[in-house]
Amino acid sequence: MRYRVLGGTGIEVSVHCLGTMMFGAVGNPDHDDCVRIVHAALDQGINFVDTADMYSAGESEAIVGRALRGRRDEVVLATKVHFPMGKGPNRGGNSRRWIVREVEESLRRLDTDWIDLYQVHRPDHTTDVEETLGVLSDLVRAGKIRAFGCSTFPAEEIVESHHVAERRALGRFRTEQPPYSILARGIESAVLPVCQRYGMGVLVWSPLASGFLSGRYRPGRAVDLTAGRAALTPARFDPAIAGNAAKYAAVEELLALADEVGCTLPELAVAFTVAHPAVTSAIIGPRTMEQLEGLLKGAALTLNDAVLDRIDEIVPPGVNLYQPDGVWAPPVLTDPARRRRPLPDRAAA
């Protein structure tokens, strides 16, 4: 396993990062099996593990904490904060009040004294970014976290955060964790260039496009919309929906390309993401040992220019054939009142 420096932190991380979203009730409820997966990944040279407080309502963090007992110093440990962790107000978001409380809960579940990379899971339009950067800077000074980053932020929010950090003499986001795959290349237009400009590390999630690039979903083949990823978002996988035709067509071409290269489609998909000069690591999120072993087999795969050119022909640079799940949408798009003048003021005369 190769290692790259994570942004300007000086921390070296493996090019494959073990994602643990599928550990716990949402994916694999067998804690012993999940621990074995973590140990197998570490034994293969992975030293970067990513989780989040909200994965299976904290269960994933607890599993990771158990798996790292006796091996904590080997690992660059990342987790995230933002999504609600219970009912009622002030139980989520990016406020000082919530982050100060929730970091302690993550430390407890992870059974560790420090977190190497603490990430804000999504933007929060109700909290000034200065408030968020301020509390994260304080946590670094307190020794509870070593560095902090953001996840799934649009380019303009990343730029604003750096300007605020400079003006207010605060720590800055050292990393960004965006969705990126052959089918979702939108971040190539602005997010990745901005990260390069500010020297940020980038760890990308969903390189298999929510399972679409696993090779399981093919045109003309029945799709079980009641199980796995398809059960969570059936509209993304249903071949009867016209909007999915381009994804299925692309997958067929990519499968043929993988055959020419002599690899599997998942191996091709992950290798594509880490070939981009802005990307530090790709998060692989296996649910089973078999999935982990399959992904690790492709770790040494190098895609030459001819193969990358073919991928560009199938899905052009900067194009999203689908919108990844969980991408934050700004209120100016989700709240109609922000896009519409009061009725009496809408006419030109």
Short mmCIF file of C-alpha atoms in Angstrom, two decimals:
data_model
loop_
_atom_site.label_atom_id
_atom_site.label_comp_id
_atom_site.label_asym_id
_atom_site.label_seq_id
_atom_site.Cartn_x
_atom_site.Cartn_y
_atom_site.Cartn_z
CA MET A 1 0.00 0.00 0.00
CA ARG A 2 1.32 3.41 -0.95
CA TYR A 3 1.06 6.45 1.31
CA ARG A 4 0.46 10.12 0.58
CA VAL A 5 0.71 13.19 2.80
CA LEU A 6 -2.70 14.40 3.93
CA GLY A 7 -2.87 18.02 2.82
CA GLY A 8 -0.39 20.16 4.73
CA THR A 9 -0.67 18.15 7.95
CA GLY A 10 2.50 16.11 7.48
CA ILE A 11 0.44 12.99 8.29
CA GLU A 12 1.02 10.10 5.88
CA VAL A 13 -2.06 8.06 5.02
CA SER A 14 -2.67 5.02 2.85
CA VAL A 15 -4.14 5.63 -0.60
CA HIS A 16 -7.00 3.31 0.37
CA CYS A 17 -8.91 4.49 3.45
CA LEU A 18 -11.12 1.97 5.25
CA GLY A 19 -14.63 3.38 5.49
CA THR A 20 -16.86 1.92 8.19
CA MET A 21 -20.34 3.18 7.30
CA MET A 22 -21.45 -0.42 6.76
CA PHE A 23 -20.40 -1.52 10.26
CA GLY A 24 -23.34 -1.98 12.59
CA ALA A 25 -27.08 -2.21 12.16
CA VAL A 26 -27.16 -0.46 8.78
CA GLY A 27 -24.82 -2.97 7.15
CA ASN A 28 -22.99 -5.72 9.04
CA PRO A 29 -24.36 -6.21 12.57
CA ASP A 30 -21.73 -8.85 13.43
CA HIS A 31 -19.21 -6.92 15.55
CA ASP A 32 -16.67 -9.72 15.55
CA ASP A 33 -16.73 -9.89 11.76
CA CYS A 34 -16.32 -6.13 11.48
CA VAL A 35 -13.31 -6.25 13.81
CA ARG A 36 -11.76 -8.94 11.62
CA ILE A 37 -12.27 -6.71 8.57
CA VAL A 38 -10.47 -3.82 10.29
CA HIS A 39 -7.58 -6.06 11.31
CA ALA A 40 -7.29 -7.52 7.80
CA ALA A 41 -7.16 -4.02 6.32
CA LEU A 42 -4.43 -2.96 8.77
CA ASP A 43 -2.46 -6.12 8.03
CA GLN A 44 -2.55 -5.22 4.31
CA GLY A 45 -1.02 -1.81 4.95
CA ILE A 46 -4.08 0.42 5.30
CA ASN A 47 -3.41 2.92 8.11
CA PHE A 48 -6.35 5.28 7.53
CA VAL A 49 -9.79 4.53 9.02
CA ASP A 50 -12.83 6.76 8.56
CA THR A 51 -16.07 6.62 10.52
CA ALA A 52 -18.75 9.03 11.78
CA ASP A 53 -20.83 9.51 14.90
CA MET A 54 -24.08 8.95 13.00
CA TYR A 55 -23.11 5.64 11.34
CA SER A 56 -25.56 3.18 12.87
CA ALA A 57 -26.20 5.77 15.62
CA GLY A 58 -22.69 5.48 17.08
CA GLU A 59 -22.38 1.71 16.72
CA SER A 60 -19.75 2.02 13.98
CA GLU A 61 -17.52 4.18 16.18
CA ALA A 62 -17.84 1.66 19.01
CA ILE A 63 -16.82 -1.19 16.69
CA VAL A 64 -13.84 0.78 15.39
CA GLY A 65 -12.77 1.60 18.95
CA ARG A 66 -12.86 -2.07 19.86
CA ALA A 67 -10.93 -3.06 16.71
CA LEU A 68 -8.15 -0.55 17.39
CA ARG A 69 -7.40 -1.60 20.95
CA GLY A 70 -3.68 -2.26 21.11
CA ARG A 71 -3.18 -0.87 17.58
CA ARG A 72 -4.27 2.75 17.99
CA ASP A 73 -0.83 4.23 17.31
CA GLU A 74 -0.71 2.48 13.92
CA VAL A 75 -3.81 4.24 12.66
CA VAL A 76 -4.78 7.67 11.40
CA LEU A 77 -8.32 7.81 12.75
CA ALA A 78 -10.98 10.06 11.22
CA THR A 79 -14.55 10.65 12.30
CA LYS A 80 -17.26 13.21 11.64
CA VAL A 81 -19.88 15.38 13.32
CA HIS A 82 -23.01 17.19 12.12
CA PHE A 83 -26.04 14.94 11.67
CA PRO A 84 -28.63 14.69 14.49
CA MET A 85 -27.84 12.20 17.24
CA GLY A 86 -31.24 11.98 18.88
CA LYS A 87 -34.48 13.89 19.08
CA GLY A 88 -34.90 17.48 20.12
CA PRO A 89 -33.11 20.76 19.36
CA ASN A 90 -29.35 21.28 19.59
CA ARG A 91 -28.57 17.61 18.96
CA GLY A 92 -26.75 18.17 15.68
CA GLY A 93 -25.25 20.79 13.39
CA ASN A 94 -21.95 22.68 13.45
CA SER A 95 -22.38 24.89 16.51
CA ARG A 96 -19.82 25.21 19.30
CA ARG A 97 -22.39 23.90 21.75
CA TRP A 98 -22.94 20.68 19.84
CA ILE A 99 -19.38 20.00 18.68
CA VAL A 100 -17.92 20.44 22.18
CA ARG A 101 -20.41 17.91 23.49
CA GLU A 102 -20.30 15.41 20.64
CA VAL A 103 -16.52 15.20 20.33
CA GLU A 104 -16.49 13.80 23.87
CA GLU A 105 -19.05 11.18 22.88
CA SER A 106 -16.99 10.17 19.85
CA LEU A 107 -13.83 9.92 21.97
CA ARG A 108 -15.71 7.70 24.42
CA ARG A 109 -17.14 5.41 21.74
CA LEU A 110 -13.80 5.19 19.93
CA ASP A 111 -12.05 4.47 23.23
CA THR A 112 -9.25 6.91 22.42
CA ASP A 113 -7.74 10.10 23.82
CA TRP A 114 -7.49 11.85 20.46
CA ILE A 115 -8.92 11.95 16.95
CA ASP A 116 -6.46 12.49 14.11
CA LEU A 117 -8.96 14.06 11.69
CA TYR A 118 -12.28 15.50 12.87
CA GLN A 119 -14.58 16.41 9.99
CA VAL A 120 -17.70 18.54 9.69
CA HIS A 121 -19.99 16.11 7.89
CA ARG A 122 -22.02 18.72 5.98
CA PRO A 123 -22.39 22.52 5.85
CA ASP A 124 -24.77 24.15 8.32
CA HIS A 125 -26.37 27.36 7.06
CA THR A 126 -27.68 28.17 10.56
CA THR A 127 -24.16 28.40 12.03
CA ASP A 128 -21.55 30.98 11.08
CA VAL A 129 -18.47 29.19 9.75
CA GLU A 130 -16.37 31.34 12.12
CA GLU A 131 -18.15 29.67 15.03
CA THR A 132 -17.32 26.24 13.65
CA LEU A 133 -13.68 27.02 12.86
CA GLY A 134 -13.28 28.59 16.29
CA VAL A 135 -14.39 25.54 18.24
CA LEU A 136 -12.38 23.17 16.02
CA SER A 137 -9.27 25.32 16.53
CA ASP A 138 -9.84 25.15 20.29
CA LEU A 139 -10.12 21.36 20.13
CA VAL A 140 -6.74 21.18 18.38
CA ARG A 141 -5.18 23.33 21.11
CA ALA A 142 -6.80 21.12 23.75
CA GLY A 143 -5.20 18.02 22.16
CA LYS A 144 -8.52 16.30 21.53
CA ILE A 145 -8.08 16.41 17.73
CA ARG A 146 -4.98 16.76 15.56
CA ALA A 147 -6.52 18.33 12.44
CA PHE A 148 -9.96 19.09 11.08
CA GLY A 149 -11.69 19.06 7.72
CA CYS A 150 -15.02 19.31 5.96
CA SER A 151 -17.14 16.88 3.97
CA THR A 152 -19.31 17.43 0.90
CA PHE A 153 -18.87 21.22 0.95
CA PRO A 154 -19.41 23.12 -2.31
CA ALA A 155 -16.40 24.99 -3.66
CA GLU A 156 -17.70 28.42 -2.62
CA GLU A 157 -18.15 27.28 1.01
CA ILE A 158 -14.60 25.93 1.08
CA VAL A 159 -13.23 29.24 -0.23
CA GLU A 160 -15.25 31.22 2.31
CA SER A 161 -13.96 29.05 5.15
CA HIS A 162 -10.36 29.76 4.19
CA HIS A 163 -10.98 33.50 3.97
CA VAL A 164 -12.63 33.49 7.41
CA ALA A 165 -9.79 31.46 8.89
CA GLU A 166 -7.22 33.91 7.55
CA ARG A 167 -9.13 37.02 8.70
CA ARG A 168 -9.82 35.66 12.18
CA ALA A 169 -6.47 33.86 12.70
CA LEU A 170 -8.23 30.51 13.10
CA GLY A 171 -7.24 27.02 12.04
CA ARG A 172 -8.47 26.04 8.59
CA PHE A 173 -10.04 22.99 7.03
CA ARG A 174 -7.12 20.76 6.05
CA THR A 175 -9.20 18.22 4.15
CA GLU A 176 -12.37 17.80 2.15
CA GLN A 177 -14.33 14.55 1.81
CA PRO A 178 -16.48 14.71 -1.34
CA PRO A 179 -18.35 12.06 -3.36
CA TYR A 180 -16.40 11.04 -6.46
CA SER A 181 -16.69 8.25 -8.99
CA ILE A 182 -16.67 7.65 -12.73
CA LEU A 183 -20.42 8.28 -12.71
CA ALA A 184 -20.22 11.37 -10.50
CA ARG A 185 -17.42 13.62 -11.77
CA GLY A 186 -18.98 16.97 -10.96
CA ILE A 187 -16.37 17.89 -8.35
CA GLU A 188 -13.69 17.97 -11.06
CA SER A 189 -15.01 21.37 -12.18
CA ALA A 190 -14.50 23.38 -9.00
CA VAL A 191 -14.17 21.41 -5.75
CA LEU A 192 -10.99 19.54 -6.65
CA PRO A 193 -9.23 22.59 -8.18
CA VAL A 194 -10.11 24.63 -5.06
CA CYS A 195 -8.72 21.91 -2.82
CA GLN A 196 -5.51 21.90 -4.84
CA ARG A 197 -5.25 25.68 -4.62
CA TYR A 198 -5.50 25.60 -0.82
CA GLY A 199 -3.30 22.53 -0.39
CA MET A 200 -6.09 20.44 1.10
CA GLY A 201 -6.07 16.68 1.37
CA VAL A 202 -8.98 14.97 -0.36
CA LEU A 203 -10.50 11.64 0.70
CA VAL A 204 -13.30 10.70 -1.66
CA TRP A 205 -16.36 8.65 -0.76
CA SER A 206 -18.56 6.36 -2.83
CA PRO A 207 -16.02 5.47 -5.55
CA LEU A 208 -18.39 2.64 -6.54
CA ALA A 209 -21.27 5.12 -7.03
CA SER A 210 -23.45 3.65 -4.26
CA GLY A 211 -22.86 0.18 -5.68
CA PHE A 212 -23.70 1.03 -9.29
CA LEU A 213 -20.10 0.28 -10.27
CA SER A 214 -20.07 -3.06 -8.48
CA GLY A 215 -21.11 -4.83 -11.68
CA ARG A 216 -24.28 -6.18 -10.09
CA TYR A 217 -26.63 -3.91 -11.99
CA ARG A 218 -26.96 -4.60 -15.73
CA PRO A 219 -29.47 -3.69 -18.44
CA GLY A 220 -31.98 -6.44 -19.07
CA ARG A 221 -31.21 -8.07 -15.74
CA ALA A 222 -33.80 -8.09 -12.97
CA VAL A 223 -32.94 -5.75 -10.11
CA ASP A 224 -34.01 -6.57 -6.57
CA LEU A 225 -35.27 -3.22 -5.33
CA THR A 226 -35.99 -4.58 -1.85
CA ALA A 227 -32.43 -5.31 -0.74
CA GLY A 228 -29.10 -3.52 -0.29
CA ARG A 229 -28.51 -0.06 -1.71
CA ALA A 230 -31.40 -0.45 -4.14
CA ALA A 231 -33.82 -0.74 -1.22
CA LEU A 232 -32.64 2.60 0.19
CA THR A 233 -33.02 4.54 -3.08
CA PRO A 234 -34.90 2.36 -5.58
CA ALA A 235 -35.38 5.25 -8.01
CA ARG A 236 -31.62 5.29 -8.63
CA PHE A 237 -31.51 1.65 -9.65
CA ASP A 238 -34.85 0.94 -11.33
CA PRO A 239 -34.07 0.25 -15.02
CA ALA A 240 -37.67 1.14 -15.90
CA ILE A 241 -36.97 4.80 -15.07
CA ALA A 242 -35.76 6.64 -18.16
CA GLY A 243 -33.28 8.78 -16.22
CA ASN A 244 -31.29 5.68 -15.31
CA ALA A 245 -30.64 4.63 -18.90
CA ALA A 246 -27.42 6.66 -19.20
CA LYS A 247 -26.00 5.05 -16.05
CA TYR A 248 -26.76 1.54 -17.27
CA ALA A 249 -25.29 2.31 -20.68
CA ALA A 250 -22.11 3.69 -19.11
CA VAL A 251 -21.76 0.63 -16.88
CA GLU A 252 -21.89 -1.66 -19.91
CA GLU A 253 -19.10 0.27 -21.61
CA LEU A 254 -17.06 0.35 -18.41
CA LEU A 255 -17.46 -3.41 -17.95
CA ALA A 256 -16.11 -3.95 -21.45
CA LEU A 257 -13.21 -1.61 -20.70
CA ALA A 258 -12.43 -3.46 -17.46
CA ASP A 259 -12.30 -6.71 -19.41
CA GLU A 260 -9.78 -5.15 -21.81
CA VAL A 261 -7.66 -3.93 -18.90
CA GLY A 262 -7.89 -7.31 -17.19
CA CYS A 263 -9.50 -6.15 -13.96
CA THR A 264 -12.91 -6.05 -12.32
CA LEU A 265 -15.22 -3.05 -12.60
CA PRO A 266 -14.81 -2.16 -8.88
CA GLU A 267 -11.02 -2.27 -9.28
CA LEU A 268 -11.25 0.02 -12.31
CA ALA A 269 -13.59 2.39 -10.46
CA VAL A 270 -11.39 2.82 -7.38
CA ALA A 271 -8.19 3.12 -9.43
CA PHE A 272 -9.81 5.91 -11.45
CA THR A 273 -10.44 8.05 -8.37
CA VAL A 274 -6.92 7.82 -6.94
CA ALA A 275 -5.36 8.68 -10.32
CA HIS A 276 -6.56 12.30 -9.97
CA PRO A 277 -3.74 14.54 -8.68
CA ALA A 278 -6.03 16.24 -6.15
CA VAL A 279 -7.10 12.98 -4.48
CA THR A 280 -5.17 11.74 -1.46
CA SER A 281 -7.20 8.65 -0.61
CA ALA A 282 -10.29 6.77 -1.74
CA ILE A 283 -12.63 5.46 0.94
CA ILE A 284 -13.50 1.82 0.42
CA GLY A 285 -16.44 0.74 2.56
CA PRO A 286 -16.71 -3.06 2.58
CA ARG A 287 -19.55 -4.79 4.38
CA THR A 288 -17.90 -8.22 4.20
CA MET A 289 -14.40 -9.67 4.21
CA GLU A 290 -14.96 -10.85 0.65
CA GLN A 291 -15.65 -7.29 -0.49
CA LEU A 292 -12.52 -6.02 1.26
CA GLU A 293 -10.34 -8.70 -0.33
CA GLY A 294 -11.80 -7.95 -3.76
CA LEU A 295 -11.03 -4.25 -3.50
CA LEU A 296 -7.53 -4.78 -2.14
CA LYS A 297 -6.67 -7.03 -5.08
CA GLY A 298 -6.87 -3.95 -7.28
CA ALA A 299 -4.71 -1.71 -5.09
CA ALA A 300 -1.71 -2.01 -7.44
CA LEU A 301 -3.75 -1.31 -10.58
CA THR A 302 -2.31 1.58 -12.63
CA LEU A 303 -4.54 3.11 -15.31
CA ASN A 304 -2.54 4.46 -18.25
CA ASP A 305 -3.50 7.51 -20.28
CA ALA A 306 -5.23 5.43 -22.95
CA VAL A 307 -7.56 3.87 -20.37
CA LEU A 308 -8.29 7.22 -18.73
CA ASP A 309 -9.02 8.69 -22.18
CA ARG A 310 -11.56 5.91 -22.77
CA ILE A 311 -13.22 6.66 -19.43
CA ASP A 312 -13.40 10.34 -20.45
CA GLU A 313 -15.21 9.28 -23.63
CA ILE A 314 -17.73 7.20 -21.68
CA VAL A 315 -18.35 9.84 -18.97
CA PRO A 316 -16.88 13.25 -19.84
CA PRO A 317 -14.87 15.16 -17.19
CA GLY A 318 -16.99 17.19 -14.80
CA VAL A 319 -20.22 15.34 -15.66
CA ASN A 320 -22.56 13.77 -13.11
CA LEU A 321 -24.67 10.94 -14.50
CA TYR A 322 -26.34 10.85 -11.11
CA GLN A 323 -26.41 12.99 -7.98
CA PRO A 324 -24.76 11.10 -5.11
CA ASP A 325 -26.88 10.39 -2.05
CA GLY A 326 -26.55 12.80 0.83
CA VAL A 327 -25.05 15.73 -1.08
CA TRP A 328 -25.82 18.98 0.70
CA ALA A 329 -28.10 21.35 -1.21
CA PRO A 330 -27.93 25.08 -0.43
CA PRO A 331 -31.11 26.69 0.96
CA VAL A 332 -31.28 28.97 -2.09
CA LEU A 333 -32.21 25.85 -4.06
CA THR A 334 -34.30 23.99 -1.51
CA ASP A 335 -36.35 26.93 -0.17
CA PRO A 336 -38.59 28.43 -2.89
CA ALA A 337 -39.05 31.63 -0.86
CA ARG A 338 -35.36 32.43 -1.41
CA ARG A 339 -35.80 32.27 -5.18
CA ARG A 340 -39.07 34.21 -5.48
CA ARG A 341 -39.83 37.86 -4.87
CA PRO A 342 -43.08 38.66 -3.08
CA LEU A 343 -45.95 38.34 -5.58
CA PRO A 344 -46.63 42.09 -5.97
CA ASP A 345 -42.94 42.73 -6.85
CA ARG A 346 -42.46 40.11 -9.57
CA ALA A 347 -43.63 42.01 -12.62
CA ALA A 348 -41.36 44.33 -14.60
CA ALA A 349 -44.05 47.00 -14.99
#
